[in-house]
XYZ file of C-alpha atoms in Angstrom:
569
model
C 22.439 -2.460 26.996
C 20.472 -4.214 29.758
C 19.835 -3.862 33.512
C 22.111 -6.701 34.760
C 24.767 -5.578 32.078
C 25.081 -1.988 33.561
C 28.440 -1.357 35.254
C 27.946 -1.190 39.310
C 29.321 1.876 40.691
C 32.820 1.206 41.287
C 33.977 1.818 44.791
C 37.710 2.726 46.086
C 38.584 -0.628 45.888
C 35.877 -1.874 43.176
C 35.206 -4.901 45.476
C 31.515 -5.971 45.600
C 31.702 -7.745 48.461
C 34.253 -5.726 50.522
C 32.282 -2.963 49.780
C 29.209 -4.166 51.148
C 31.055 -5.137 53.860
C 32.092 -1.375 54.688
C 28.768 0.017 54.069
C 27.364 -2.576 56.736
C 30.308 -2.707 59.134
C 29.674 -5.388 61.906
C 26.916 -6.505 60.507
C 28.941 -8.774 58.139
C 31.413 -10.294 61.055
C 29.098 -13.674 60.811
C 29.984 -13.894 56.926
C 33.517 -13.214 57.582
C 33.710 -16.078 60.059
C 32.245 -18.581 57.837
C 34.774 -17.432 55.237
C 37.589 -18.046 57.951
C 36.319 -21.698 58.026
C 37.476 -22.151 54.325
C 40.824 -20.842 54.509
C 40.589 -16.665 54.726
C 42.345 -14.803 57.321
C 43.076 -11.324 58.523
C 43.384 -9.034 55.683
C 42.195 -11.403 53.200
C 38.454 -9.631 53.624
C 39.988 -6.373 51.757
C 41.365 -8.522 48.785
C 39.490 -9.244 45.533
C 37.083 -12.127 45.991
C 37.119 -14.454 42.536
C 34.680 -16.858 41.450
C 36.812 -20.112 39.826
C 34.259 -22.081 37.984
C 35.237 -24.994 36.601
C 33.893 -28.229 35.032
C 35.979 -31.083 36.446
C 34.674 -34.759 36.025
C 35.929 -37.897 34.584
C 32.407 -38.238 32.656
C 34.997 -37.278 29.176
C 38.163 -36.499 28.516
C 37.456 -33.035 27.792
C 36.888 -32.214 31.525
C 39.255 -34.946 33.572
C 41.987 -32.227 33.509
C 40.413 -29.273 34.336
C 40.350 -29.463 38.288
C 43.795 -29.369 38.141
C 44.014 -26.314 36.077
C 42.091 -24.478 38.510
C 44.386 -25.276 41.096
C 47.078 -23.463 38.695
C 44.887 -20.819 38.772
C 43.746 -20.292 42.559
C 47.448 -20.405 43.188
C 48.311 -17.601 41.261
C 44.690 -15.950 42.193
C 46.723 -15.962 46.040
C 50.148 -15.038 44.941
C 48.806 -11.964 43.003
C 46.702 -10.647 45.642
C 43.125 -12.234 45.000
C 40.970 -14.663 46.858
C 39.761 -17.570 45.137
C 35.934 -18.912 45.844
C 36.246 -22.570 43.899
C 33.106 -23.926 42.811
C 31.961 -26.581 40.234
C 29.269 -26.630 37.346
C 27.946 -29.660 35.552
C 28.601 -31.143 32.159
C 27.951 -34.161 29.645
C 29.335 -35.648 27.062
C 28.001 -35.010 23.681
C 30.421 -37.885 22.305
C 29.480 -40.887 24.688
C 25.641 -39.907 24.468
C 25.513 -39.552 20.968
C 22.753 -41.482 19.340
C 21.032 -41.977 22.534
C 17.881 -40.271 24.172
C 20.662 -38.923 26.584
C 21.760 -36.697 23.495
C 18.632 -34.641 24.437
C 20.196 -33.468 27.164
C 23.383 -31.742 25.600
C 22.013 -28.328 24.569
C 19.837 -28.398 27.869
C 23.010 -28.267 29.802
C 24.146 -25.081 27.940
C 21.102 -23.279 30.044
C 21.884 -25.201 33.110
C 25.620 -24.224 33.191
C 25.050 -20.655 32.252
C 22.156 -20.334 35.112
C 24.770 -22.298 37.507
C 27.348 -19.693 36.983
C 25.268 -16.723 37.076
C 23.388 -18.296 40.164
C 26.782 -18.859 42.185
C 28.662 -15.808 41.883
C 25.639 -13.381 41.355
C 24.271 -14.804 44.846
C 28.020 -14.577 46.319
C 28.797 -11.130 44.900
C 32.246 -12.279 43.417
C 34.371 -9.321 42.220
C 35.790 -11.301 39.487
C 35.376 -14.700 37.634
C 37.539 -17.082 35.715
C 35.916 -19.895 34.046
C 37.650 -23.156 33.147
C 35.473 -25.256 30.534
C 36.643 -27.757 28.002
C 33.229 -29.500 26.460
C 31.145 -28.357 23.787
C 28.214 -26.884 25.787
C 30.373 -25.839 29.198
C 31.868 -23.533 27.174
C 29.292 -21.054 25.628
C 27.306 -22.060 28.752
C 30.193 -20.390 30.512
C 30.072 -17.107 28.540
C 26.788 -16.469 28.444
C 26.756 -16.742 32.347
C 29.806 -14.371 32.272
C 28.081 -12.000 29.966
C 25.364 -11.653 32.198
C 27.060 -10.995 35.119
C 29.278 -8.535 33.343
C 31.862 -8.309 35.898
C 35.778 -8.817 35.501
C 36.020 -12.154 33.765
C 38.073 -14.527 31.650
C 37.371 -17.845 30.460
C 40.339 -20.797 30.573
C 39.931 -23.765 27.832
C 41.154 -26.948 29.000
C 42.517 -27.661 25.724
C 42.513 -30.138 23.408
C 43.202 -34.004 22.902
C 45.949 -35.066 20.732
C 45.561 -37.115 17.953
C 45.622 -41.058 18.148
C 46.909 -42.837 15.526
C 46.534 -45.965 13.814
C 48.237 -47.493 10.634
C 50.176 -44.166 9.682
C 46.790 -41.887 9.907
C 45.508 -39.553 13.007
C 42.275 -40.593 14.718
C 39.928 -38.550 16.473
C 36.531 -39.411 17.729
C 34.612 -38.565 14.515
C 37.205 -41.257 12.996
C 35.187 -44.187 15.197
C 31.970 -42.902 14.116
C 32.901 -43.366 10.567
C 34.216 -46.905 11.076
C 30.837 -47.541 12.629
C 29.417 -46.915 9.116
C 32.342 -48.690 7.313
C 32.003 -51.732 9.271
C 28.114 -51.693 8.121
C 28.984 -51.737 4.783
C 31.211 -54.405 4.731
C 34.389 -52.293 3.875
C 36.177 -52.708 7.611
C 36.752 -55.780 9.242
C 35.932 -56.026 12.964
C 39.489 -56.175 13.837
C 40.230 -53.102 12.006
C 37.260 -51.376 13.468
C 38.244 -52.322 17.133
C 41.769 -50.794 16.495
C 40.558 -47.749 15.841
C 37.992 -48.038 18.773
C 41.016 -48.422 21.213
C 43.485 -46.006 19.716
C 41.379 -42.888 18.864
C 41.307 -41.110 22.265
C 44.577 -41.670 23.908
C 43.811 -39.226 27.049
C 42.552 -35.957 27.837
C 41.501 -32.760 26.039
C 38.350 -32.375 23.837
C 38.388 -33.550 20.557
C 41.197 -32.854 18.407
C 39.381 -31.582 14.915
C 37.758 -28.257 14.565
C 35.246 -29.633 15.989
C 32.736 -27.422 18.345
C 35.292 -27.211 21.571
C 38.219 -26.040 19.481
C 35.858 -23.807 17.379
C 34.317 -21.977 20.249
C 37.964 -21.756 21.853
C 38.694 -20.156 19.115
C 36.260 -17.912 18.825
C 36.611 -16.703 22.640
C 40.118 -16.155 21.707
C 39.241 -14.140 18.793
C 36.572 -12.271 20.358
C 39.457 -10.943 23.122
C 38.149 -13.400 25.915
C 40.796 -15.706 26.526
C 44.273 -15.277 26.155
C 46.331 -15.138 22.742
C 47.079 -18.834 21.817
C 45.015 -20.400 24.174
C 42.641 -21.835 22.135
C 45.057 -24.808 20.412
C 46.789 -25.980 23.315
C 47.159 -29.472 24.162
C 45.271 -30.102 27.474
C 48.366 -32.053 28.837
C 50.960 -29.800 27.821
C 52.961 -28.016 30.220
C 52.036 -24.664 28.773
C 48.523 -25.524 29.154
C 49.002 -24.656 33.107
C 51.214 -21.965 32.381
C 48.706 -20.448 30.363
C 46.026 -20.714 33.036
C 48.194 -18.928 35.810
C 48.522 -16.405 33.349
C 44.940 -15.919 32.624
C 44.177 -15.649 36.777
C 47.063 -12.580 36.549
C 45.274 -11.105 33.238
C 42.276 -11.240 35.600
C 43.686 -9.320 38.595
C 44.741 -6.871 35.812
C 41.368 -6.623 34.606
C 39.627 -5.913 38.096
C 42.134 -3.419 38.984
C 41.337 -1.833 35.578
C 37.798 -2.387 35.753
C 37.410 -3.954 32.422
C 34.591 -6.247 31.863
C 33.214 -8.657 29.300
C 30.610 -5.859 27.408
C 33.915 -3.555 27.316
C 35.190 -6.538 25.043
C 32.161 -8.082 23.904
C 30.952 -5.534 21.158
C 29.268 -6.335 17.710
C 32.626 -6.098 16.147
C 34.044 -8.797 18.413
C 31.365 -11.105 17.272
C 32.295 -10.395 13.900
C 36.084 -11.110 14.454
C 35.042 -14.399 15.925
C 32.565 -15.259 13.131
C 35.528 -14.192 10.800
C 37.845 -16.793 12.197
C 35.513 -19.508 12.225
C 34.879 -19.233 8.610
C 39.134 -19.112 7.968
C 39.462 -22.317 10.044
C 36.482 -24.280 8.687
C 34.671 -24.133 12.387
C 31.580 -26.015 13.870
C 27.813 -25.365 12.304
C 27.462 -25.110 16.244
C 29.049 -21.898 16.636
C 26.200 -19.809 14.653
C 24.155 -21.057 17.556
C 26.165 -20.606 20.163
C 27.463 -16.685 19.182
C 23.738 -15.878 18.131
C 22.718 -17.187 22.423
C 25.953 -15.410 23.895
C 24.942 -12.333 21.746
C 21.317 -12.315 23.390
C 22.702 -12.158 26.592
C 24.692 -9.174 25.573
C 21.774 -7.351 24.055
C 23.742 -7.259 20.759
C 21.907 -7.572 17.521
C 23.039 -10.699 16.151
C 21.532 -13.069 13.227
C 21.849 -15.402 10.120
C 22.167 -12.725 8.065
C 25.579 -11.689 9.729
C 27.059 -14.926 9.486
C 26.083 -14.993 5.351
C 27.441 -11.664 5.180
C 30.833 -12.706 6.845
C 31.089 -15.905 4.565
C 30.969 -14.177 1.562
C 34.044 -12.423 1.930
C 36.191 -14.750 3.835
C 38.085 -17.697 2.574
C 38.865 -20.705 4.123
C 42.611 -21.431 4.309
C 43.261 -23.431 7.193
C 43.249 -27.464 6.399
C 41.564 -28.984 9.519
C 39.422 -31.614 10.199
C 36.432 -32.708 9.934
C 36.487 -32.138 6.373
C 40.413 -31.610 5.620
C 43.316 -33.315 7.167
C 44.809 -32.018 10.360
C 43.923 -31.791 14.153
C 43.816 -28.297 16.192
C 47.669 -29.095 17.725
C 48.684 -29.182 14.437
C 47.394 -25.536 13.714
C 49.152 -24.467 17.281
C 52.248 -25.975 15.988
C 52.356 -23.500 13.187
C 51.251 -20.354 14.983
C 47.446 -21.399 16.069
C 44.582 -18.934 16.433
C 47.123 -15.498 16.743
C 48.523 -16.414 13.370
C 45.306 -16.667 11.750
C 43.851 -13.431 13.062
C 47.216 -11.725 11.793
C 46.300 -12.976 8.504
C 42.807 -11.817 8.541
C 44.201 -8.559 9.707
C 46.771 -7.838 7.465
C 43.624 -8.656 4.545
C 41.273 -5.887 6.292
C 38.932 -8.307 7.707
C 39.328 -8.277 11.419
C 38.431 -5.229 13.584
C 41.755 -4.402 15.138
C 40.672 -1.835 17.742
C 38.629 -4.073 19.770
C 39.842 -4.763 23.563
C 40.833 -8.077 24.892
C 41.264 -9.188 28.160
C 45.064 -8.574 28.009
C 43.949 -4.792 28.568
C 45.350 -4.604 25.038
C 43.705 -4.456 21.586
C 43.550 -6.873 18.629
C 46.223 -5.409 16.735
C 48.544 -4.612 19.785
C 48.281 -8.523 20.766
C 49.324 -9.185 17.186
C 51.845 -6.749 16.512
C 55.039 -8.840 16.831
C 53.015 -12.226 14.891
C 54.061 -12.791 11.349
C 51.350 -12.002 8.792
C 51.945 -14.790 6.423
C 51.873 -18.910 7.290
C 55.097 -20.548 7.688
C 57.078 -22.425 5.063
C 57.448 -25.847 4.460
C 53.844 -26.694 6.177
C 50.247 -26.905 4.734
C 48.085 -26.456 7.574
C 47.643 -22.705 6.902
C 47.333 -21.883 3.615
C 48.480 -18.600 2.078
C 45.693 -16.130 2.169
C 46.121 -15.712 -1.905
C 45.697 -19.706 -2.297
C 43.048 -20.678 0.167
C 41.001 -24.424 -0.059
C 37.871 -22.544 -0.782
C 37.120 -18.693 -1.405
C 34.285 -17.979 0.552
C 33.512 -19.784 4.114
C 32.066 -22.730 4.678
C 29.131 -22.505 6.666
C 26.092 -21.292 4.451
C 22.993 -20.009 5.594
C 20.362 -21.281 3.022
C 16.582 -20.261 3.090
C 13.270 -21.064 1.061
C 10.052 -22.804 1.524
C 11.161 -25.503 3.707
C 13.115 -22.888 6.028
C 11.707 -19.533 5.838
C 13.425 -18.813 9.041
C 17.038 -20.100 8.156
C 19.116 -23.009 8.194
C 22.939 -23.693 8.591
C 24.854 -25.834 6.011
C 28.187 -26.771 5.966
C 29.693 -27.049 2.426
C 33.647 -27.651 3.009
C 34.911 -30.797 1.958
C 32.533 -31.957 -0.846
C 32.712 -32.486 -4.663
C 29.335 -30.875 -5.065
C 27.100 -28.802 -2.788
C 23.765 -29.294 -4.462
C 21.242 -32.306 -4.802
C 17.569 -32.277 -5.830
C 15.916 -35.870 -5.103
C 13.138 -37.737 -3.557
C 12.419 -37.256 0.355
C 13.280 -40.221 3.077
C 11.553 -39.175 6.109
C 12.093 -39.817 9.490
C 10.366 -39.037 12.381
C 13.686 -39.389 14.449
C 17.321 -39.873 14.694
C 17.202 -43.567 15.551
C 14.342 -44.207 12.383
C 17.017 -42.721 10.057
C 19.968 -44.358 11.880
C 18.127 -47.938 11.453
C 17.539 -47.450 7.437
C 21.009 -46.172 6.793
C 22.456 -49.233 8.601
C 19.946 -51.767 6.660
C 21.035 -50.522 3.356
C 17.928 -48.737 2.586
C 19.445 -45.519 1.537
C 20.550 -44.673 -1.942
C 22.665 -42.429 -4.023
C 20.554 -39.430 -4.994
C 18.002 -39.787 -1.897
C 17.614 -36.482 0.670
C 16.732 -37.627 4.187
C 14.833 -35.625 6.327
C 15.066 -36.226 10.057
C 12.629 -34.060 11.647
C 11.110 -33.381 15.232
C 14.546 -33.434 16.354
C 14.391 -29.408 16.587
C 14.707 -27.371 20.139
C 11.116 -27.937 21.295
C 10.052 -30.910 19.415
C 13.442 -33.060 20.609
C 13.383 -31.416 23.014
C 17.047 -30.519 23.003
C 18.072 -30.820 19.417
C 20.215 -33.616 19.139
C 23.134 -33.572 17.195
C 22.920 -36.050 13.856
C 26.565 -37.134 14.058
C 25.785 -40.564 13.892
C 23.652 -41.265 10.807
C 25.881 -38.065 8.816
C 28.749 -40.354 9.930
C 27.395 -43.638 9.039
C 26.347 -41.976 5.725
C 30.122 -41.259 5.113
C 31.438 -44.402 6.376
C 29.177 -46.289 3.876
C 30.611 -44.138 1.004
C 27.213 -41.821 0.246
C 28.469 -38.655 1.402
C 28.664 -37.219 -1.818
C 25.602 -38.638 -3.114
C 22.929 -38.165 -0.360
C 21.525 -35.175 1.261
C 20.536 -34.540 4.497
C 18.116 -31.958 6.146
C 16.955 -31.605 9.828
C 15.740 -29.476 12.386
C 18.157 -30.827 14.736
C 21.880 -29.987 14.671
C 25.268 -31.524 13.586
C 28.617 -32.229 15.380
C 31.292 -29.886 14.950
C 32.828 -33.280 13.490
C 29.979 -33.686 10.581
C 30.680 -33.257 7.153
C 29.115 -33.879 4.029
C 25.715 -32.516 2.064
C 23.998 -31.763 4.836
C 21.399 -28.994 6.566
C 20.807 -28.483 10.027
C 18.800 -25.805 12.181
C 15.914 -26.048 9.742
C 13.402 -23.291 11.251
C 10.634 -23.281 11.870
C 10.975 -26.608 13.599
C 8.670 -29.330 12.987
C 7.200 -29.181 16.025
C 6.002 -25.874 15.845
C 4.307 -26.290 12.353
C 7.501 -25.485 10.274
C 7.319 -26.518 6.438
C 9.629 -29.533 6.905
C 6.614 -31.147 9.335
C 4.688 -31.058 5.755
C 7.157 -33.247 3.656
C 5.986 -36.438 2.558
C 7.866 -39.567 1.643
C 9.026 -39.290 -1.955
C 8.596 -35.175 -2.552
C 11.098 -33.555 -4.424
C 14.001 -31.326 -2.331
C 16.251 -29.386 -3.694
C 18.595 -28.820 -1.650
C 21.222 -26.040 -3.181
C 24.288 -24.035 -1.378
C 25.413 -22.321 -4.142
C 22.051 -20.276 -4.562
C 21.426 -20.510 -0.652
C 17.956 -22.444 -1.206
C 16.306 -25.071 0.576
C 13.103 -26.094 -1.467
C 10.150 -28.186 -1.376
C 9.072 -29.179 -5.094
C 5.285 -29.183 -3.894
C 2.345 -26.848 -5.385
C 1.609 -24.216 -2.745
C -1.982 -24.942 -2.791
C -0.714 -28.906 -1.601
C 1.538 -27.376 0.895
C -1.440 -25.400 2.426
C -3.804 -28.523 2.533
C -1.097 -30.342 4.241
C -0.713 -27.516 6.741
C -4.475 -27.390 7.543
C -4.231 -31.211 8.090
C -1.329 -30.982 10.275
C -1.559 -31.643 14.019
C 0.854 -30.858 16.606
C 2.150 -34.304 18.092
C 1.967 -34.965 21.994
C 5.131 -33.483 23.703
C 7.638 -36.266 24.454
C 8.204 -35.356 28.188
C 5.628 -33.642 30.276
C 7.608 -33.451 33.695
C 11.318 -32.510 34.500
C 14.135 -30.565 32.911
C 13.497 -31.525 29.418
C 9.627 -30.750 30.063
C 10.519 -27.338 31.262
C 13.406 -26.457 28.611
C 10.558 -27.338 25.656
C 8.279 -24.973 27.063
C 11.161 -22.076 27.356
C 13.401 -22.429 24.592
C 12.714 -20.464 21.076
C 13.921 -20.928 17.619
C 17.159 -22.218 16.612
C 17.380 -19.197 13.774
C 17.410 -16.783 17.173
C 19.928 -19.339 19.075
C 17.785 -21.336 20.933
C 17.701 -19.648 24.115
C 15.599 -19.780 26.964
C 15.307 -16.054 28.103
C-alpha cells in the first residue's frame, strides 16, 4: 500500500478538518470565518465536510445534467448531518472531438480530472468525497482521484441517454458515424442521413449502448464503488435523482464506519469488474482505465488478467455496438445486479467483496433473481450465451510484444491475413477510406497515434465506423497504437504496444507487407523475415514531437505504455 493510500489515524469524530481544528484551537478561527461566508453556521464545523465534485457542462449531453444531480446530493448531505463543499472539474466530449486534433486531449483529460479532484479534496482535508460524473474520461479520472485520496468516497453516474428513433430502429451516436460511411458509399441518401443526425441524441445522458461510459459505470457498480442498479439508469428519469441522494446517505454511513476505497478496491473487486465487462460486451477502453485505477491503488493488474478472465466468461447480454439493445433496455430487465447474480451463481464472482453499502456483493444480491426474465432477449440464459468466451482478447506477437487489445464480438470471422495499408495518422486513413481506396482483405495500419506519439492516443471511431458504413466491416482489418471508442466494432486491434513513437514494431511496417491478425490464437504477426525487421529497426529515426509546449507536450513526456494503462505517475 502506498503512503498516500494508508489510512490516517481515526479520531473520535473521524473528521480530518475538525480534528485539525481541535488540535490548533483558535488558530482555525480565520478558516471558520471564511467558511461562514459560504453558509457555515455554529455547529456546522463539527460535522463531516464532504467534497462534492461534479463535471457539469453543456459541452456534451453526458454532463449537462450533473449539476442538478449534485444539488440532490448536497441536500441529502445536509439532511444527513454533513456539510458539502461543492466544486467542479473539467470535461470534454469524445464524441464531438472525434476525428479532429482535439481528440488528442481526451485521454489527457483523464489525468487532469484525477489531478484536480486529488488537489482540491486533499487541499481542503475533506472527510469524504462524492463525485458525479457522466462521460468517458471524467469517470476513470474520478476513480483515480478517489483512490489516491483514500477517504470515504462514492461515485454517482450521471446516467445514460435514451435512444433516438428513426424508421422503427433505435439510434445512438454511433449510428451517425456509421451513416457517414454509408453516405460516402452511396448506400444512403442525404435525406436519410440528415434524419439520423437530427434524431440520434434526444437529450441528456451518456452514449446509450455498452460504450465506454456505460461500461465504466457498470464496472464501478461491479467493483462496489456505486450503488446497485445505478449504472444503467437513464439520466432524465426520476430514479436517477433518488439514487444520487441515496448515494450521499451511503457516503455518510461510510464516513461513520470509516469504510474507504482501498477497503473495497481489492484485486478481487477488479476481477469482478472485468468479469461483468466481459458478460455485457463492454468497451476496450475498460482495459486501459482499470489498469490505471489499479496502478493508483498499488494493485497488480495486467493484460494477462483480462485474458484469463475472458477465457472463462461468456458474453450473454445482447448490447450495442455489436448487439441489438441499449443500456436502458438492460436496466428494464434487471440491470447489472441481474448480470452479477447470474455470474455469482456460476461461480465467476467474488461474492465476499465489500461495497459502498457496507455490505458484500453477495449480500447486496441476496434478493435478486439468478436467471433472466422470460419474454426478453436482452439478457440470455447463462447456458445459451451469445459467445462462449469474452469479447476482449489480448493479442501478442512480433507486431505487439507488449500486447494489444481486440474486440471480437459481432464478427463473422475473427482472423484475417492481408496486405498492410500504412497510414501515419487517423486523417490519412480516413481520406483513403472515404475515397474508396480500401479493398476487402486489406489490413489498415494507423500509427503514431499512441499515448506519446499522438500524443493522447486518439480513438479511431471515425475510420472504423466509415469501414462499417461502407460494408467492409467483415472483410477489412485495422490495427493501431491508438485506441477505439466504446462504439467501435469490427476486426480491429488497438493499444498496440510498444507504440510507433518509441520504435515499436508497428513503426517498421511497410506498405504491402503481409499482416496476420488472428484472434483465435491471440496473435498479431508481421510476416517479414527477422533480418529485414532488424535492418528496418536500425534505419528507423524517431519523429520530432508534434507538440513542444503546453499540456500535450507535458503529457507526452510523462505518459507510459498503453500496456500498463497509459499512466502519468
